[in-house]
Tab-separated table of C-alpha atoms in Angstrom:
chain	number	residue	atom	x	y	z
A	1	MET	CA	-5.612	44.587	69.309
A	2	ALA	CA	-5.267	48.343	69.542
A	3	GLU	CA	-5.053	48.940	65.807
A	4	ASN	CA	-8.447	47.234	65.216
A	5	ILE	CA	-10.484	49.414	67.599
A	6	CYS	CA	-11.911	52.793	66.580
A	7	PHE	CA	-13.700	55.194	69.000
A	8	PHE	CA	-16.241	57.556	67.465
A	9	ASN	CA	-17.731	58.834	70.715
A	10	LYS	CA	-18.116	57.947	74.296
A	11	ASP	CA	-20.998	55.512	73.756
A	12	THR	CA	-20.026	53.772	70.515
A	13	LEU	CA	-17.369	51.139	70.099
A	14	ILE	CA	-16.674	49.621	66.639
A	15	LEU	CA	-14.396	46.640	66.111
A	16	LYS	CA	-12.690	46.268	62.684
A	17	PRO	CA	-12.029	42.666	61.544
A	18	PRO	CA	-8.420	41.811	60.798
A	19	LYS	CA	-7.382	42.231	57.134
A	20	LYS	CA	-7.302	39.045	55.023
A	21	SER	CA	-3.838	37.984	53.855
A	22	PRO	CA	-3.331	38.988	50.199
A	23	LEU	CA	-0.961	35.997	49.805
A	24	LEU	CA	-3.742	33.465	50.491
A	25	LEU	CA	-6.030	35.194	48.008
A	26	ARG	CA	-3.395	35.127	45.300
A	27	MET	CA	-2.702	31.440	45.878
A	28	ALA	CA	-6.401	30.617	45.608
A	29	VAL	CA	-6.691	32.492	42.289
A	30	LEU	CA	-3.548	30.779	41.012
A	31	MET	CA	-4.850	27.311	41.911
A	32	PHE	CA	-8.167	28.008	40.193
A	33	ALA	CA	-6.379	29.168	37.043
A	34	MET	CA	-4.200	26.035	37.020
A	35	VAL	CA	-7.194	23.713	37.316
A	36	CYS	CA	-8.968	25.502	34.467
A	37	SER	CA	-5.848	25.327	32.276
A	38	VAL	CA	-5.443	21.594	32.839
A	39	TYR	CA	-9.093	20.962	32.004
A	40	ILE	CA	-8.956	23.040	28.796
A	41	CYS	CA	-5.727	21.326	27.685
A	42	SER	CA	-7.216	17.873	28.247
A	43	ILE	CA	-10.203	18.747	26.046
A	44	CYS	CA	-7.895	20.027	23.299
A	45	VAL	CA	-5.713	16.925	23.417
A	46	LYS	CA	-8.749	14.645	23.092
A	47	GLN	CA	-9.990	16.578	20.069
A	48	LEU	CA	-6.522	16.538	18.490
A	49	ASN	CA	-6.159	12.796	19.004
A	50	THR	CA	-9.554	12.137	17.446
A	51	HIS	CA	-8.704	14.259	14.433
A	52	THR	CA	-5.289	12.607	14.062
A	53	ARG	CA	-6.735	9.087	14.177
A	54	ALA	CA	-9.330	9.972	11.557
A	55	ARG	CA	-6.638	11.164	9.153
A	56	PHE	CA	-3.851	8.752	10.164
A	57	LEU	CA	-3.710	6.678	7.027
A	58	ARG	CA	-4.192	9.545	4.589
A	59	VAL	CA	-1.185	11.320	6.071
A	60	ARG	CA	0.844	8.110	6.039
A	61	ILE	CA	0.141	7.372	2.373
A	62	ALA	CA	0.581	10.899	1.081
A	63	ASP	CA	3.291	12.362	3.289
A	64	CYS	CA	5.093	9.598	5.147
A	65	PRO	CA	8.856	9.074	4.871
A	66	GLU	CA	9.937	6.866	1.994
A	67	LEU	CA	11.255	4.208	4.353
A	68	SER	CA	9.936	3.445	7.798
A	69	ILE	CA	11.563	0.878	10.053
A	70	GLY	CA	9.943	0.029	13.362
A	71	LEU	CA	11.447	-1.337	16.569
A	72	THR	CA	14.723	-3.289	16.654
A	73	LYS	CA	17.154	-2.778	13.794
A	74	VAL	CA	18.650	-6.275	13.785
A	75	PRO	CA	16.442	-9.295	12.910
A	76	ARG	CA	16.486	-12.287	15.204
A	77	GLU	CA	18.529	-15.239	13.964
A	78	HIS	CA	17.225	-18.820	13.923
A	79	TYR	CA	18.699	-22.253	13.338
A	80	PRO	CA	15.838	-24.431	12.046
A	81	ARG	CA	16.025	-28.219	12.009
A	82	PRO	CA	13.711	-29.278	9.168
A	83	LYS	CA	12.129	-32.728	9.262
A	84	THR	CA	12.045	-33.181	5.485
A	85	PHE	CA	15.753	-32.731	4.680
A	86	SER	CA	19.155	-32.044	6.221
A	87	ARG	CA	20.714	-28.595	6.138
A	88	ALA	CA	24.091	-30.319	5.812
A	89	GLU	CA	26.967	-27.857	5.690
A	90	CYS	CA	24.532	-24.939	6.268
A	91	PHE	CA	23.415	-26.334	9.624
A	92	ASN	CA	25.101	-23.500	11.531
A	93	ASN	CA	24.016	-20.732	9.134
A	94	PRO	CA	21.390	-18.417	10.703
A	95	VAL	CA	17.984	-17.870	9.089
A	96	ARG	CA	15.754	-14.774	9.382
A	97	PHE	CA	11.955	-15.025	9.284
A	98	PHE	CA	9.764	-12.528	7.424
A	99	ALA	CA	6.226	-12.021	6.121
A	100	ILE	CA	5.204	-9.671	3.291
A	101	VAL	CA	1.894	-8.110	4.360
A	102	SER	CA	0.001	-6.572	1.453
A	103	MET	CA	-3.199	-6.406	-0.614
A	104	GLN	CA	-3.906	-8.018	-3.968
A	105	ARG	CA	-2.736	-5.982	-6.996
A	106	SER	CA	-0.317	-3.886	-4.948
A	107	GLY	CA	2.904	-5.091	-6.561
A	108	SER	CA	3.563	-7.873	-4.055
A	109	GLY	CA	4.070	-10.524	-6.757
A	110	TRP	CA	6.696	-8.390	-8.494
A	111	PHE	CA	8.338	-7.519	-5.172
A	112	GLU	CA	8.460	-11.175	-4.113
A	113	SER	CA	10.026	-12.188	-7.425
A	114	LEU	CA	12.741	-9.600	-6.772
A	115	LEU	CA	13.383	-11.060	-3.318
A	116	ASN	CA	13.503	-14.606	-4.688
A	117	SER	CA	16.203	-13.591	-7.142
A	118	HIS	CA	18.491	-13.371	-4.112
A	119	VAL	CA	20.414	-16.611	-3.786
A	120	ASN	CA	19.697	-16.826	-0.044
A	121	VAL	CA	15.988	-15.885	0.080
A	122	SER	CA	13.001	-18.232	-0.030
A	123	SER	CA	9.631	-16.479	-0.247
A	124	ASN	CA	6.818	-18.981	-0.717
A	125	GLY	CA	3.997	-17.004	-2.318
A	126	GLU	CA	0.412	-16.605	-1.062
A	127	VAL	CA	0.416	-19.581	1.275
A	128	PHE	CA	-2.909	-18.635	2.875
A	129	SER	CA	-4.806	-18.246	-0.383
A	130	VAL	CA	-5.921	-21.837	0.359
A	131	LEU	CA	-8.912	-21.687	2.716
A	132	ASP	CA	-8.058	-24.818	4.725
A	133	ARG	CA	-4.753	-23.319	5.830
A	134	ARG	CA	-6.493	-20.314	7.387
A	135	ARG	CA	-9.670	-21.993	8.629
A	136	ASN	CA	-8.771	-21.244	12.271
A	137	ILE	CA	-5.808	-20.081	14.317
A	138	THR	CA	-4.664	-23.667	14.887
A	139	THR	CA	-4.254	-24.410	11.172
A	140	ILE	CA	-2.633	-20.994	10.682
A	141	VAL	CA	0.002	-21.658	13.368
A	142	GLN	CA	0.664	-25.157	12.019
A	143	THR	CA	1.260	-23.685	8.558
A	144	LEU	CA	3.532	-20.954	9.927
A	145	ASP	CA	5.573	-23.542	11.833
A	146	ARG	CA	6.117	-25.561	8.657
A	147	ILE	CA	7.227	-22.485	6.721
A	148	TYR	CA	9.680	-21.252	9.331
A	149	ASN	CA	11.011	-24.738	9.992
A	150	LEU	CA	11.959	-24.840	6.261
A	151	ASP	CA	9.575	-27.763	5.715
A	152	TRP	CA	7.456	-25.839	3.173
A	153	LEU	CA	8.954	-26.927	-0.115
A	154	ASN	CA	8.158	-25.347	-3.477
A	155	SER	CA	9.955	-23.847	-6.469
A	156	ALA	CA	11.063	-20.825	-4.420
A	157	SER	CA	12.790	-22.896	-1.743
A	158	LYS	CA	16.560	-22.515	-1.417
A	159	ASN	CA	16.480	-25.416	1.046
A	160	GLN	CA	19.503	-25.869	3.276
A	161	CYS	CA	21.264	-22.562	2.562
A	162	SER	CA	18.370	-20.135	2.963
A	163	ALA	CA	19.334	-17.053	4.957
A	164	ALA	CA	15.789	-15.613	4.994
A	165	VAL	CA	12.502	-17.440	4.639
A	166	GLY	CA	8.974	-16.060	4.410
A	167	PHE	CA	5.842	-15.659	2.278
A	168	LYS	CA	3.146	-13.224	1.148
A	169	TRP	CA	0.124	-12.658	3.362
A	170	MET	CA	-2.822	-10.701	1.980
A	171	LEU	CA	-4.941	-8.732	4.447
A	172	ASN	CA	-8.087	-10.652	3.436
A	173	GLN	CA	-6.563	-14.087	4.085
A	174	GLY	CA	-7.252	-14.523	7.803
A	175	LEU	CA	-4.583	-12.069	8.910
A	176	MET	CA	-6.944	-9.390	10.233
A	177	GLN	CA	-9.422	-11.803	11.819
A	178	HIS	CA	-6.715	-13.379	14.001
A	179	HIS	CA	-4.419	-10.365	14.319
A	180	GLU	CA	-3.844	-10.646	18.075
A	181	GLU	CA	-2.651	-14.256	17.979
A	182	ILE	CA	-0.604	-13.685	14.820
A	183	ALA	CA	1.113	-10.558	16.173
A	184	GLU	CA	1.957	-12.504	19.320
A	185	TYR	CA	3.370	-15.341	17.168
A	186	PHE	CA	5.464	-12.902	15.117
A	187	ASN	CA	6.951	-11.343	18.252
A	188	ARG	CA	7.554	-14.683	19.945
A	189	ARG	CA	9.194	-16.277	16.891
A	190	GLY	CA	11.013	-13.134	15.746
A	191	VAL	CA	9.199	-12.710	12.420
A	192	SER	CA	9.894	-9.396	10.646
A	193	THR	CA	6.902	-7.779	8.916
A	194	ILE	CA	7.352	-6.091	5.516
A	195	PHE	CA	4.321	-3.919	4.723
A	196	LEU	CA	3.904	-3.265	0.994
A	197	PHE	CA	1.133	-0.964	-0.228
A	198	ARG	CA	0.368	1.362	-3.127
A	199	ARG	CA	0.266	5.110	-2.714
A	200	ASN	CA	-2.113	5.450	-5.682
A	201	LEU	CA	-5.102	3.332	-4.690
A	202	LEU	CA	-6.948	4.312	-7.881
A	203	ARG	CA	-4.367	2.366	-9.885
A	204	ARG	CA	-5.020	-0.594	-7.613
A	205	VAL	CA	-8.748	-0.362	-8.445
A	206	VAL	CA	-7.922	-0.498	-12.170
A	207	SER	CA	-5.637	-3.502	-11.698
A	208	VAL	CA	-8.182	-5.383	-9.577
A	209	LEU	CA	-10.986	-4.873	-12.112
A	210	ALA	CA	-8.809	-5.789	-15.096
A	211	ASN	CA	-7.478	-8.921	-13.407
A	212	SER	CA	-10.985	-9.960	-12.387
A	213	TYR	CA	-12.191	-9.534	-15.985
A	214	ASP	CA	-9.361	-11.668	-17.377
A	215	ARG	CA	-10.203	-14.534	-15.019
A	216	TYR	CA	-13.228	-15.159	-17.223
A	217	ALA	CA	-12.171	-13.614	-20.540
A	218	LYS	CA	-8.751	-15.343	-20.584
A	219	MET	CA	-7.392	-12.865	-23.102
A	220	LEU	CA	-4.024	-14.598	-23.573
A	221	ASN	CA	-4.950	-17.496	-25.850
A	222	GLY	CA	-7.539	-18.822	-23.426
A	223	THR	CA	-5.216	-18.583	-20.402
A	224	HIS	CA	-5.573	-16.315	-17.368
A	225	LYS	CA	-2.382	-14.706	-16.115
A	226	SER	CA	-2.147	-12.376	-13.141
A	227	HIS	CA	1.478	-11.557	-14.007
A	228	VAL	CA	3.211	-11.547	-17.386
A	229	HIS	CA	6.802	-11.808	-18.601
A	230	SER	CA	6.703	-10.166	-22.030
A	231	LEU	CA	5.713	-6.822	-23.523
A	232	GLU	CA	3.379	-8.557	-25.966
A	233	GLU	CA	1.390	-10.149	-23.135
A	234	ALA	CA	1.334	-6.883	-21.165
A	235	ASN	CA	0.069	-4.930	-24.171
A	236	ALA	CA	-2.634	-7.528	-24.836
A	237	LEU	CA	-3.968	-7.356	-21.273
A	238	SER	CA	-3.783	-3.552	-21.096
A	239	LYS	CA	-6.220	-3.228	-24.016
A	240	TYR	CA	-9.117	-3.908	-21.664
A	241	LYS	CA	-10.319	-0.684	-20.018
A	242	PRO	CA	-12.553	-1.275	-16.987
A	243	VAL	CA	-15.553	0.879	-16.124
A	244	ILE	CA	-15.239	2.123	-12.550
A	245	ASN	CA	-18.364	2.619	-10.458
A	246	SER	CA	-17.978	6.339	-9.764
A	247	THR	CA	-20.901	6.320	-7.307
A	248	SER	CA	-19.158	3.999	-4.842
A	249	LEU	CA	-15.562	4.958	-5.709
A	250	ILE	CA	-14.917	7.292	-2.778
A	251	SER	CA	-16.340	4.868	-0.216
A	252	GLU	CA	-14.232	2.108	-1.798
A	253	LEU	CA	-11.076	4.202	-1.457
A	254	GLU	CA	-11.974	5.027	2.136
A	255	GLY	CA	-12.489	1.328	2.843
A	256	MET	CA	-9.033	0.465	1.491
A	257	GLU	CA	-7.473	3.207	3.590
A	258	ALA	CA	-9.248	1.983	6.719
A	259	THR	CA	-8.100	-1.602	6.145
A	260	ILE	CA	-4.478	-0.554	5.642
A	261	SER	CA	-4.642	1.685	8.698
A	262	LYS	CA	-5.931	-1.175	10.854
A	263	SER	CA	-3.164	-3.491	9.653
A	264	LEU	CA	-0.524	-0.926	10.603
A	265	GLU	CA	-2.161	-0.571	13.999
A	266	TYR	CA	-2.491	-4.327	14.574
A	267	PHE	CA	1.089	-5.195	13.609
A	268	GLY	CA	2.860	-1.968	14.480
A	269	ASN	CA	4.319	-3.611	17.590
A	270	THR	CA	6.227	-6.163	15.495
A	271	ARG	CA	9.618	-5.490	13.947
A	272	HIS	CA	8.492	-3.992	10.657
A	273	LEU	CA	9.357	-2.077	7.521
A	274	ILE	CA	6.864	0.002	5.490
A	275	LEU	CA	7.331	0.135	1.722
A	276	TYR	CA	5.343	1.597	-1.165
A	277	TYR	CA	5.258	0.120	-4.645
A	278	GLU	CA	5.806	3.477	-6.343
A	279	ASP	CA	8.871	4.224	-4.216
A	280	ILE	CA	10.555	0.961	-5.230
A	281	ILE	CA	9.922	1.720	-8.922
A	282	ASN	CA	11.297	5.244	-8.617
A	283	ASN	CA	14.253	4.362	-6.421
A	284	ARG	CA	15.784	0.902	-6.671
A	285	THR	CA	18.053	1.633	-3.682
A	286	LYS	CA	14.973	0.710	-1.651
A	287	LEU	CA	15.824	-2.915	-2.444
A	288	LYS	CA	19.159	-2.432	-0.692
A	289	ASP	CA	17.236	-1.171	2.327
A	290	VAL	CA	15.120	-4.341	2.286
A	291	GLN	CA	18.205	-6.550	2.166
A	292	GLU	CA	19.710	-4.591	5.032
A	293	PHE	CA	16.453	-4.955	6.968
A	294	LEU	CA	16.712	-8.749	6.608
A	295	ASN	CA	20.462	-8.636	7.284
A	296	LEU	CA	21.272	-10.235	3.925
A	297	PRO	CA	24.442	-9.912	1.855
A	298	PRO	CA	23.557	-7.270	-0.768
A	299	MET	CA	22.895	-8.422	-4.317
A	300	GLU	CA	21.366	-6.905	-7.443
A	301	LEU	CA	17.765	-8.119	-7.450
A	302	LYS	CA	15.978	-8.754	-10.739
A	303	SER	CA	12.520	-9.769	-11.917
A	304	ARG	CA	11.215	-11.069	-15.231
A	305	GLN	CA	7.757	-9.633	-14.619
A	306	VAL	CA	6.554	-6.868	-16.950
A	307	LYS	CA	4.221	-4.077	-15.849
A	308	ILE	CA	0.792	-4.238	-17.504
A	309	HIS	CA	-0.782	-0.788	-17.035
A	310	LYS	CA	1.768	1.831	-18.058
A	311	GLY	CA	1.224	5.502	-18.779
A	312	HIS	CA	-1.450	7.879	-17.556
A	313	LEU	CA	-4.547	6.494	-15.857
A	314	SER	CA	-6.801	8.124	-18.431
A	315	ASP	CA	-5.505	5.535	-20.903
A	316	HIS	CA	-6.772	2.655	-18.749
A	317	ILE	CA	-10.222	3.763	-17.500
A	318	LYS	CA	-13.140	3.670	-19.926
A	319	ASN	CA	-15.274	6.201	-18.035
A	320	TRP	CA	-12.368	8.501	-17.204
A	321	GLU	CA	-14.452	11.702	-17.299
A	322	ASP	CA	-16.906	10.303	-14.725
A	323	VAL	CA	-14.067	9.257	-12.431
A	324	LYS	CA	-12.347	12.615	-12.796
A	325	ALA	CA	-15.564	14.492	-11.990
A	326	THR	CA	-16.094	12.301	-8.911
A	327	LEU	CA	-12.623	12.837	-7.433
A	328	ASN	CA	-12.031	16.480	-8.383
A	329	GLY	CA	-12.291	18.706	-5.321
A	330	THR	CA	-11.932	15.790	-2.885
A	331	VAL	CA	-8.995	14.533	-0.815
A	332	TYR	CA	-8.467	11.924	-3.540
A	333	GLU	CA	-8.019	14.384	-6.399
A	334	HIS	CA	-4.246	13.851	-6.351
A	335	LEU	CA	-4.762	10.220	-7.408
A	336	LEU	CA	-5.839	11.464	-10.835
A	337	HIS	CA	-2.445	13.053	-11.436
A	338	ALA	CA	-0.005	10.977	-9.370
A	339	ASP	CA	2.209	8.929	-11.644
A	340	TYR	CA	5.685	7.460	-11.906
């Protein structure tokens, strides 16, 4: 091409290469920048996810909404045909299935007594506290079938006219070991999960230690009671102040958090509701939310149970100064002051 040839003299001929397109160069730079951006973003997302998972439960306990309902809003209706009795005129009345998932000394006994005060609710206690019923997944499923077929009869049973039937299931009673099969059962049978935990896990530690002590001390006239129905009994039990192992306290709190976090992960794909003991005490409208969750006719729910450990935690821990020194300056410091 004429524009690419330059003559300097008669004997020298120099050819200039054609100019490279600036458009191609810009596109190459743009593509390189895009690839780098995607790579950097992927690294950031991975780090963010790791950090979020590590702090998942702590955020949920401290800052989560007061009421959390997962998945479908309307519970599935069932029409059981029990083998042990006839539902008679209630044969065509629908029944909802539920399970209260909790930990010992988290207010589940009090909460269940409130539910059982409803004329149409049958909650059957800690069914799987008996080892033989949770020995393997086969015995667990057989027990669940009896409960939800209304063939599990006890003092809480409303028999033919129950509109909701369920029980309490503690995390250490086979639930976590067989979580995949149980979650599948809940989804297949339409069982609604009610998670109930405590925000202040330090109070749970106090309650666990005091209850464990009374199993052997039997402070109420030689009788052990996990729950009481009078102020006199509550005051008698609250006189015992446990000594908390401050050396292992933080790891114990972390262990409880990890267990709760796993349960929420394992059963988060079921229809569920997340409640906290303190929230129910502070706001009794939460009980209306529970009744709505189970699609029950609303009633005023009552319980005869009396709280044992009232007042500030310093009144119920013998080595309070040691515990305070251990938790001050940590992520658990707020447990020293949180009250209701």
